[in-house]
């Protein structure tokens, strides 16, 4: 099994690149942002709670996303050659829970690939997406800034977790989508 964590700040290109990675390597995408937006669209109790936090640019509670991811791994583990975790883990607690759950299934994370993009470009990409995505969290400059701040405080430390395991690979995330994709493939195949 090939299990990749695709890491990076909001707007780094995780969702964009995940689609390409799963096609090339026959993997299943587990994107917590998309899973949460599905819950919001269905107006489930989890979705209603998550929407309040997501619209403000806050992370949803660890227990909520960890439960969701475990369920998805169980459901899809026989379908493909592995998973791309897109937007998960976003805290060290989530990373620890993912490692423990994968180990219990006899799997592990092979690599964390981190997309590095400067703040100015992140903001302009998100504002650009906000023009047609309809996502409330992409439409307000203050909320975008807050998401980047939350990333720096709560999510960036997750890098240390995978660095300690020698699984961390940094990729320059600026350039054409195809260019960035080629760099990611190089990191995966190293
Ligand atoms: P996500 O859905 O994961 O949203 P994101 O980080 O903003 O998007 P992503 O990084 O995938 O976007 P992309 O660069 O592809 O999370 C949304 C919210 O859900 C979070 O704020 C949080 O509240 C909650 N949440 C999710 N997971 C959670 C977790 N594990 N724990 C707690 N809370 C969680 O795309 C951005 C734009 O850039 C697009 O328009 C794209 O076209 C463009 N782009 C991409 N690559 C480009 C390139 N190379 N050049 C030019 N433009 C590019």
PDB file of C-alpha atoms in Angstrom, residues 22 25-27 38-39 48-49 51 82 92 99 108 123 127 136 139 148-149 160 164 168 172 175 180 187-188:
ATOM      1  CA  UNK A  22      -4.882   9.418  -7.272  1.00  0.00           C
ATOM      2  CA  UNK A  25      -0.993   5.923  -8.662  1.00  0.00           C
ATOM      3  CA  UNK A  26      -4.471   4.351  -8.407  1.00  0.00           C
ATOM      4  CA  UNK A  27      -5.074   5.682  -4.899  1.00  0.00           C
ATOM      5  CA  UNK A  38     -20.675  16.753   2.027  1.00  0.00           C
ATOM      6  CA  UNK A  39     -21.965  16.578   5.614  1.00  0.00           C
ATOM      7  CA  UNK A  48     -24.313  21.746  11.017  1.00  0.00           C
ATOM      8  CA  UNK A  49     -21.693  21.886  13.806  1.00  0.00           C
ATOM      9  CA  UNK A  51     -20.215  24.697   9.185  1.00  0.00           C
ATOM     10  CA  UNK A  82      -3.483   3.147  -0.960  1.00  0.00           C
ATOM     11  CA  UNK A  92      -0.474  16.474  16.015  1.00  0.00           C
ATOM     12  CA  UNK A  99      -0.688   6.409  12.819  1.00  0.00           C
ATOM     13  CA  UNK A 108       1.467   2.997   7.694  1.00  0.00           C
ATOM     14  CA  UNK A 123      -4.326  34.648  -0.435  1.00  0.00           C
ATOM     15  CA  UNK A 127      -9.717  34.883  -3.289  1.00  0.00           C
ATOM     16  CA  UNK A 136     -17.890  31.310   2.508  1.00  0.00           C
ATOM     17  CA  UNK A 139     -14.718  35.057   0.267  1.00  0.00           C
ATOM     18  CA  UNK A 148      -3.404  30.871   7.416  1.00  0.00           C
ATOM     19  CA  UNK A 149      -2.767  31.897  11.033  1.00  0.00           C
ATOM     20  CA  UNK A 160       7.819  17.656  12.996  1.00  0.00           C
ATOM     21  CA  UNK A 164      11.085  12.516  13.194  1.00  0.00           C
ATOM     22  CA  UNK A 168       8.914  14.414   5.331  1.00  0.00           C
ATOM     23  CA  UNK A 172       8.070  23.923  -4.144  1.00  0.00           C
ATOM     24  CA  UNK A 175       4.372  27.229 -10.835  1.00  0.00           C
ATOM     25  CA  UNK A 180       4.153  21.160  -9.307  1.00  0.00           C
ATOM     26  CA  UNK A 187       9.170  13.126  -4.164  1.00  0.00           C
ATOM     27  CA  UNK A 188       6.796  10.135  -4.114  1.00  0.00           C
TER      28      UNK A 188
END
